[in-house]
Amino acid sequence: CINQSAMDSVKMEKAEKYLSDHKIRPVFEYLTAHIIKTRPSHPLDAMILSLQELKANGLDGKKKPTVIFVLGGPGAGKGTNCQKLVQEYGFVHLSAGDLLRAAKQTDSDEGRLIAECIKNGDIVPGHITISLLKQAMNKDLDAIYLIDGFPREIKQGIEFERDITPCRFVLFFECDEDILVKRLLKRGETSNRTDDNEESIKKRLATYHNQSLPVIDYFDCYDKVKKINSAGTMDEVWDNVKKSVSSLL
Ligand code: UDP
Ligand code: MG
């Protein structure tokens, strides 16, 4: 009898450890509570159904949108290919940079701070960008959002995933720096952007290497990164994007 209870306690400990290591305790508790409450005649089917609901709506019961982060250096082709993805798959494109450029027009301290950060190639404080993204995403929770140019640093990624939803995957546009610089200077001839000039480009690239590239390693740990070679022509890059995205959907 003593042996039996010792064995039970070892089993309990193992079960507890498994639940906490795999972070499934809340899910397990939600499912068992649901089964006890509803006493369905087919408990397994009911569990599968509520797992599917849980996946769509999250533990707090609120529906979450689907998010794909689109990352890469400045001038890597994020915006161009996002527009094509919108046409091909009906995704909704949210460029963090565009949202910030619109917000910087407001005559306020926040507007001035955003303008300063953009010109200097610095990262705008995460809570500002996250709040703009949140506002834009509240409009349609059934959409698949391409979040372009965000998160710019690991902390922003963690905060976004905690407050809004975990991303489905990350599209990472890989390209050598000399090609990026050439593209940005060319774009600068017509873009009218305050940061498409030699001095700002240098600062943007430094910020990218020091703060934004580690975001890729972070998501790589979760096996969420799809790398896309974006050094070729627009058609070649779009071909790579289509292949990657269709294999992920
Ligand atoms: N930016 C930011 N947070 C973001 C996205 C953009 O702070 O999540 C700022 C940053 O100063 C960046 C600028 O906006 O250099 C332009 O960003 P955008 O993504 O439009 O340009 P890209 O780097 O893709 O050329
Ligand atoms: Mg862009």
PDB file of N, CA, C and O in Angstrom, residues 98-142:
ATOM      1  N   ASP A  98       4.426  52.758 -42.457  1.00  0.00           N
ATOM      2  CA  ASP A  98       3.374  53.635 -43.010  1.00  0.00           C
ATOM      3  C   ASP A  98       2.451  54.154 -41.896  1.00  0.00           C
ATOM      4  O   ASP A  98       2.059  55.322 -41.904  1.00  0.00           O
ATOM      5  N   LEU A  99       2.116  53.277 -40.952  1.00  0.00           N
ATOM      6  CA  LEU A  99       1.249  53.720 -39.840  1.00  0.00           C
ATOM      7  C   LEU A  99       1.943  54.818 -39.043  1.00  0.00           C
ATOM      8  O   LEU A  99       1.330  55.807 -38.643  1.00  0.00           O
ATOM      9  N   LEU A 100       3.259  54.634 -38.839  1.00  0.00           N
ATOM     10  CA  LEU A 100       4.009  55.646 -38.081  1.00  0.00           C
ATOM     11  C   LEU A 100       4.151  56.939 -38.876  1.00  0.00           C
ATOM     12  O   LEU A 100       4.052  58.035 -38.315  1.00  0.00           O
ATOM     13  N   ARG A 101       4.363  56.810 -40.205  1.00  0.00           N
ATOM     14  CA  ARG A 101       4.481  58.028 -41.029  1.00  0.00           C
ATOM     15  C   ARG A 101       3.176  58.822 -41.016  1.00  0.00           C
ATOM     16  O   ARG A 101       3.183  60.051 -41.006  1.00  0.00           O
ATOM     17  N   ALA A 102       2.030  58.097 -40.968  1.00  0.00           N
ATOM     18  CA  ALA A 102       0.746  58.809 -40.883  1.00  0.00           C
ATOM     19  C   ALA A 102       0.615  59.465 -39.509  1.00  0.00           C
ATOM     20  O   ALA A 102       0.186  60.623 -39.391  1.00  0.00           O
ATOM     21  N   ALA A 103       1.041  58.740 -38.451  1.00  0.00           N
ATOM     22  CA  ALA A 103       0.881  59.258 -37.086  1.00  0.00           C
ATOM     23  C   ALA A 103       1.806  60.447 -36.813  1.00  0.00           C
ATOM     24  O   ALA A 103       1.512  61.291 -35.966  1.00  0.00           O
ATOM     25  N   LYS A 104       2.919  60.516 -37.537  1.00  0.00           N
ATOM     26  CA  LYS A 104       3.870  61.608 -37.253  1.00  0.00           C
ATOM     27  C   LYS A 104       3.337  62.960 -37.740  1.00  0.00           C
ATOM     28  O   LYS A 104       3.835  64.007 -37.355  1.00  0.00           O
ATOM     29  N   GLN A 105       2.294  62.920 -38.585  1.00  0.00           N
ATOM     30  CA  GLN A 105       1.727  64.179 -39.098  1.00  0.00           C
ATOM     31  C   GLN A 105       0.977  64.958 -38.015  1.00  0.00           C
ATOM     32  O   GLN A 105       0.753  66.152 -38.156  1.00  0.00           O
ATOM     33  N   THR A 106       0.566  64.253 -36.935  1.00  0.00           N
ATOM     34  CA  THR A 106      -0.233  64.941 -35.917  1.00  0.00           C
ATOM     35  C   THR A 106       0.646  65.951 -35.164  1.00  0.00           C
ATOM     36  O   THR A 106       1.819  65.678 -34.871  1.00  0.00           O
ATOM     37  N   ASP A 107       0.054  67.089 -34.873  1.00  0.00           N
ATOM     38  CA  ASP A 107       0.782  68.146 -34.189  1.00  0.00           C
ATOM     39  C   ASP A 107       0.764  67.849 -32.679  1.00  0.00           C
ATOM     40  O   ASP A 107      -0.053  68.365 -31.929  1.00  0.00           O
ATOM     41  N   SER A 108       1.669  66.947 -32.264  1.00  0.00           N
ATOM     42  CA  SER A 108       1.689  66.538 -30.850  1.00  0.00           C
ATOM     43  C   SER A 108       3.107  66.103 -30.497  1.00  0.00           C
ATOM     44  O   SER A 108       3.944  65.915 -31.394  1.00  0.00           O
ATOM     45  N   ASP A 109       3.381  65.948 -29.200  1.00  0.00           N
ATOM     46  CA  ASP A 109       4.709  65.491 -28.786  1.00  0.00           C
ATOM     47  C   ASP A 109       4.998  64.119 -29.379  1.00  0.00           C
ATOM     48  O   ASP A 109       6.123  63.837 -29.800  1.00  0.00           O
ATOM     49  N   GLU A 110       3.948  63.271 -29.400  1.00  0.00           N
ATOM     50  CA  GLU A 110       4.150  61.920 -29.934  1.00  0.00           C
ATOM     51  C   GLU A 110       4.494  61.983 -31.430  1.00  0.00           C
ATOM     52  O   GLU A 110       5.408  61.300 -31.896  1.00  0.00           O
ATOM     53  N   GLY A 111       3.770  62.847 -32.161  1.00  0.00           N
ATOM     54  CA  GLY A 111       4.035  63.016 -33.596  1.00  0.00           C
ATOM     55  C   GLY A 111       5.476  63.461 -33.836  1.00  0.00           C
ATOM     56  O   GLY A 111       6.165  62.945 -34.722  1.00  0.00           O
ATOM     57  N   ARG A 112       5.929  64.404 -33.011  1.00  0.00           N
ATOM     58  CA  ARG A 112       7.297  64.920 -33.174  1.00  0.00           C
ATOM     59  C   ARG A 112       8.339  63.844 -32.820  1.00  0.00           C
ATOM     60  O   ARG A 112       9.363  63.717 -33.482  1.00  0.00           O
ATOM     61  N   LEU A 113       8.040  63.057 -31.779  1.00  0.00           N
ATOM     62  CA  LEU A 113       8.962  61.983 -31.388  1.00  0.00           C
ATOM     63  C   LEU A 113       9.096  60.962 -32.525  1.00  0.00           C
ATOM     64  O   LEU A 113      10.200  60.526 -32.875  1.00  0.00           O
ATOM     65  N   ILE A 114       7.951  60.607 -33.129  1.00  0.00           N
ATOM     66  CA  ILE A 114       7.980  59.630 -34.231  1.00  0.00           C
ATOM     67  C   ILE A 114       8.821  60.179 -35.393  1.00  0.00           C
ATOM     68  O   ILE A 114       9.685  59.478 -35.939  1.00  0.00           O
ATOM     69  N   ALA A 115       8.597  61.463 -35.743  1.00  0.00           N
ATOM     70  CA  ALA A 115       9.321  62.069 -36.871  1.00  0.00           C
ATOM     71  C   ALA A 115      10.829  62.037 -36.620  1.00  0.00           C
ATOM     72  O   ALA A 115      11.622  61.713 -37.513  1.00  0.00           O
ATOM     73  N   GLU A 116      11.216  62.333 -35.384  1.00  0.00           N
ATOM     74  CA  GLU A 116      12.627  62.366 -34.997  1.00  0.00           C
ATOM     75  C   GLU A 116      13.238  60.958 -35.123  1.00  0.00           C
ATOM     76  O   GLU A 116      14.328  60.791 -35.685  1.00  0.00           O
ATOM     77  N   CYS A 117      12.525  59.963 -34.587  1.00  0.00           N
ATOM     78  CA  CYS A 117      13.038  58.580 -34.629  1.00  0.00           C
ATOM     79  C   CYS A 117      13.218  58.132 -36.075  1.00  0.00           C
ATOM     80  O   CYS A 117      14.246  57.537 -36.427  1.00  0.00           O
ATOM     81  N   ILE A 118      12.235  58.423 -36.932  1.00  0.00           N
ATOM     82  CA  ILE A 118      12.302  57.961 -38.326  1.00  0.00           C
ATOM     83  C   ILE A 118      13.499  58.587 -39.035  1.00  0.00           C
ATOM     84  O   ILE A 118      14.273  57.894 -39.697  1.00  0.00           O
ATOM     85  N   LYS A 119      13.662  59.878 -38.851  1.00  0.00           N
ATOM     86  CA  LYS A 119      14.761  60.575 -39.527  1.00  0.00           C
ATOM     87  C   LYS A 119      16.122  60.023 -39.077  1.00  0.00           C
ATOM     88  O   LYS A 119      17.054  59.886 -39.866  1.00  0.00           O
ATOM     89  N   ASN A 120      16.214  59.669 -37.791  1.00  0.00           N
ATOM     90  CA  ASN A 120      17.489  59.174 -37.255  1.00  0.00           C
ATOM     91  C   ASN A 120      17.659  57.665 -37.390  1.00  0.00           C
ATOM     92  O   ASN A 120      18.641  57.116 -36.896  1.00  0.00           O
ATOM     93  N   GLY A 121      16.665  57.005 -37.979  1.00  0.00           N
ATOM     94  CA  GLY A 121      16.762  55.553 -38.123  1.00  0.00           C
ATOM     95  C   GLY A 121      16.645  54.832 -36.794  1.00  0.00           C
ATOM     96  O   GLY A 121      17.065  53.689 -36.662  1.00  0.00           O
ATOM     97  N   ASP A 122      16.088  55.510 -35.789  1.00  0.00           N
ATOM     98  CA  ASP A 122      15.903  54.867 -34.484  1.00  0.00           C
ATOM     99  C   ASP A 122      14.550  54.164 -34.437  1.00  0.00           C
ATOM    100  O   ASP A 122      13.670  54.442 -35.261  1.00  0.00           O
ATOM    101  N   ILE A 123      14.398  53.330 -33.407  1.00  0.00           N
ATOM    102  CA  ILE A 123      13.135  52.607 -33.276  1.00  0.00           C
ATOM    103  C   ILE A 123      12.172  53.423 -32.415  1.00  0.00           C
ATOM    104  O   ILE A 123      12.527  53.873 -31.324  1.00  0.00           O
ATOM    105  N   VAL A 124      10.969  53.608 -32.933  1.00  0.00           N
ATOM    106  CA  VAL A 124       9.932  54.317 -32.175  1.00  0.00           C
ATOM    107  C   VAL A 124       9.530  53.426 -30.987  1.00  0.00           C
ATOM    108  O   VAL A 124       9.447  52.201 -31.147  1.00  0.00           O
ATOM    109  N   PRO A 125       9.305  54.003 -29.795  1.00  0.00           N
ATOM    110  CA  PRO A 125       8.942  53.165 -28.643  1.00  0.00           C
ATOM    111  C   PRO A 125       7.802  52.192 -28.988  1.00  0.00           C
ATOM    112  O   PRO A 125       6.804  52.578 -29.604  1.00  0.00           O
ATOM    113  N   GLY A 126       8.015  50.931 -28.584  1.00  0.00           N
ATOM    114  CA  GLY A 126       7.115  49.852 -28.996  1.00  0.00           C
ATOM    115  C   GLY A 126       5.645  50.082 -28.690  1.00  0.00           C
ATOM    116  O   GLY A 126       4.786  49.716 -29.496  1.00  0.00           O
ATOM    117  N   HIS A 127       5.347  50.729 -27.543  1.00  0.00           N
ATOM    118  CA  HIS A 127       3.922  50.839 -27.184  1.00  0.00           C
ATOM    119  C   HIS A 127       3.161  51.689 -28.219  1.00  0.00           C
ATOM    120  O   HIS A 127       1.983  51.467 -28.464  1.00  0.00           O
ATOM    121  N   ILE A 128       3.885  52.647 -28.851  1.00  0.00           N
ATOM    122  CA  ILE A 128       3.225  53.497 -29.853  1.00  0.00           C
ATOM    123  C   ILE A 128       2.864  52.655 -31.075  1.00  0.00           C
ATOM    124  O   ILE A 128       1.722  52.655 -31.555  1.00  0.00           O
ATOM    125  N   THR A 129       3.847  51.902 -31.564  1.00  0.00           N
ATOM    126  CA  THR A 129       3.606  51.086 -32.768  1.00  0.00           C
ATOM    127  C   THR A 129       2.565  50.001 -32.487  1.00  0.00           C
ATOM    128  O   THR A 129       1.664  49.760 -33.304  1.00  0.00           O
ATOM    129  N   ILE A 130       2.672  49.348 -31.336  1.00  0.00           N
ATOM    130  CA  ILE A 130       1.734  48.273 -31.012  1.00  0.00           C
ATOM    131  C   ILE A 130       0.312  48.820 -30.934  1.00  0.00           C
ATOM    132  O   ILE A 130      -0.638  48.204 -31.433  1.00  0.00           O
ATOM    133  N   SER A 131       0.177  50.021 -30.364  1.00  0.00           N
ATOM    134  CA  SER A 131      -1.180  50.563 -30.243  1.00  0.00           C
ATOM    135  C   SER A 131      -1.743  50.910 -31.637  1.00  0.00           C
ATOM    136  O   SER A 131      -2.924  50.687 -31.910  1.00  0.00           O
ATOM    137  N   LEU A 132      -0.889  51.410 -32.548  1.00  0.00           N
ATOM    138  CA  LEU A 132      -1.358  51.695 -33.917  1.00  0.00           C
ATOM    139  C   LEU A 132      -1.766  50.398 -34.628  1.00  0.00           C
ATOM    140  O   LEU A 132      -2.789  50.341 -35.319  1.00  0.00           O
ATOM    141  N   LEU A 133      -0.960  49.353 -34.436  1.00  0.00           N
ATOM    142  CA  LEU A 133      -1.263  48.078 -35.093  1.00  0.00           C
ATOM    143  C   LEU A 133      -2.569  47.489 -34.540  1.00  0.00           C
ATOM    144  O   LEU A 133      -3.426  47.011 -35.280  1.00  0.00           O
ATOM    145  N   LYS A 134      -2.705  47.575 -33.226  1.00  0.00           N
ATOM    146  CA  LYS A 134      -3.885  47.024 -32.563  1.00  0.00           C
ATOM    147  C   LYS A 134      -5.149  47.694 -33.110  1.00  0.00           C
ATOM    148  O   LYS A 134      -6.121  47.030 -33.456  1.00  0.00           O
ATOM    149  N   GLN A 135      -5.087  49.030 -33.203  1.00  0.00           N
ATOM    150  CA  GLN A 135      -6.225  49.800 -33.719  1.00  0.00           C
ATOM    151  C   GLN A 135      -6.580  49.339 -35.133  1.00  0.00           C
ATOM    152  O   GLN A 135      -7.736  49.127 -35.448  1.00  0.00           O
ATOM    153  N   ALA A 136      -5.549  49.166 -35.970  1.00  0.00           N
ATOM    154  CA  ALA A 136      -5.783  48.795 -37.366  1.00  0.00           C
ATOM    155  C   ALA A 136      -6.325  47.374 -37.477  1.00  0.00           C
ATOM    156  O   ALA A 136      -7.089  47.061 -38.379  1.00  0.00           O
ATOM    157  N   MET A 137      -5.936  46.511 -36.533  1.00  0.00           N
ATOM    158  CA  MET A 137      -6.351  45.110 -36.630  1.00  0.00           C
ATOM    159  C   MET A 137      -7.715  44.848 -36.038  1.00  0.00           C
ATOM    160  O   MET A 137      -8.325  43.823 -36.323  1.00  0.00           O
ATOM    161  N   ASN A 138      -8.187  45.741 -35.198  1.00  0.00           N
ATOM    162  CA  ASN A 138      -9.488  45.537 -34.554  1.00  0.00           C
ATOM    163  C   ASN A 138     -10.633  45.521 -35.561  1.00  0.00           C
ATOM    164  O   ASN A 138     -11.704  45.030 -35.280  1.00  0.00           O
ATOM    165  N   LYS A 139     -10.349  46.063 -36.764  1.00  0.00           N
ATOM    166  CA  LYS A 139     -11.429  46.215 -37.741  1.00  0.00           C
ATOM    167  C   LYS A 139     -11.929  44.871 -38.271  1.00  0.00           C
ATOM    168  O   LYS A 139     -13.100  44.720 -38.560  1.00  0.00           O
ATOM    169  N   ASP A 140     -11.048  43.902 -38.442  1.00  0.00           N
ATOM    170  CA  ASP A 140     -11.476  42.620 -39.012  1.00  0.00           C
ATOM    171  C   ASP A 140     -10.672  41.482 -38.380  1.00  0.00           C
ATOM    172  O   ASP A 140      -9.493  41.306 -38.679  1.00  0.00           O
ATOM    173  N   LEU A 141     -11.343  40.717 -37.521  1.00  0.00           N
ATOM    174  CA  LEU A 141     -10.625  39.662 -36.809  1.00  0.00           C
ATOM    175  C   LEU A 141     -10.521  38.381 -37.632  1.00  0.00           C
ATOM    176  O   LEU A 141      -9.839  37.442 -37.246  1.00  0.00           O
ATOM    177  N   ASP A 142     -11.221  38.337 -38.786  1.00  0.00           N
ATOM    178  CA  ASP A 142     -11.124  37.140 -39.633  1.00  0.00           C
ATOM    179  C   ASP A 142      -9.987  37.244 -40.641  1.00  0.00           C
ATOM    180  O   ASP A 142      -9.689  36.285 -41.338  1.00  0.00           O
TER     181      ASP A 142
END
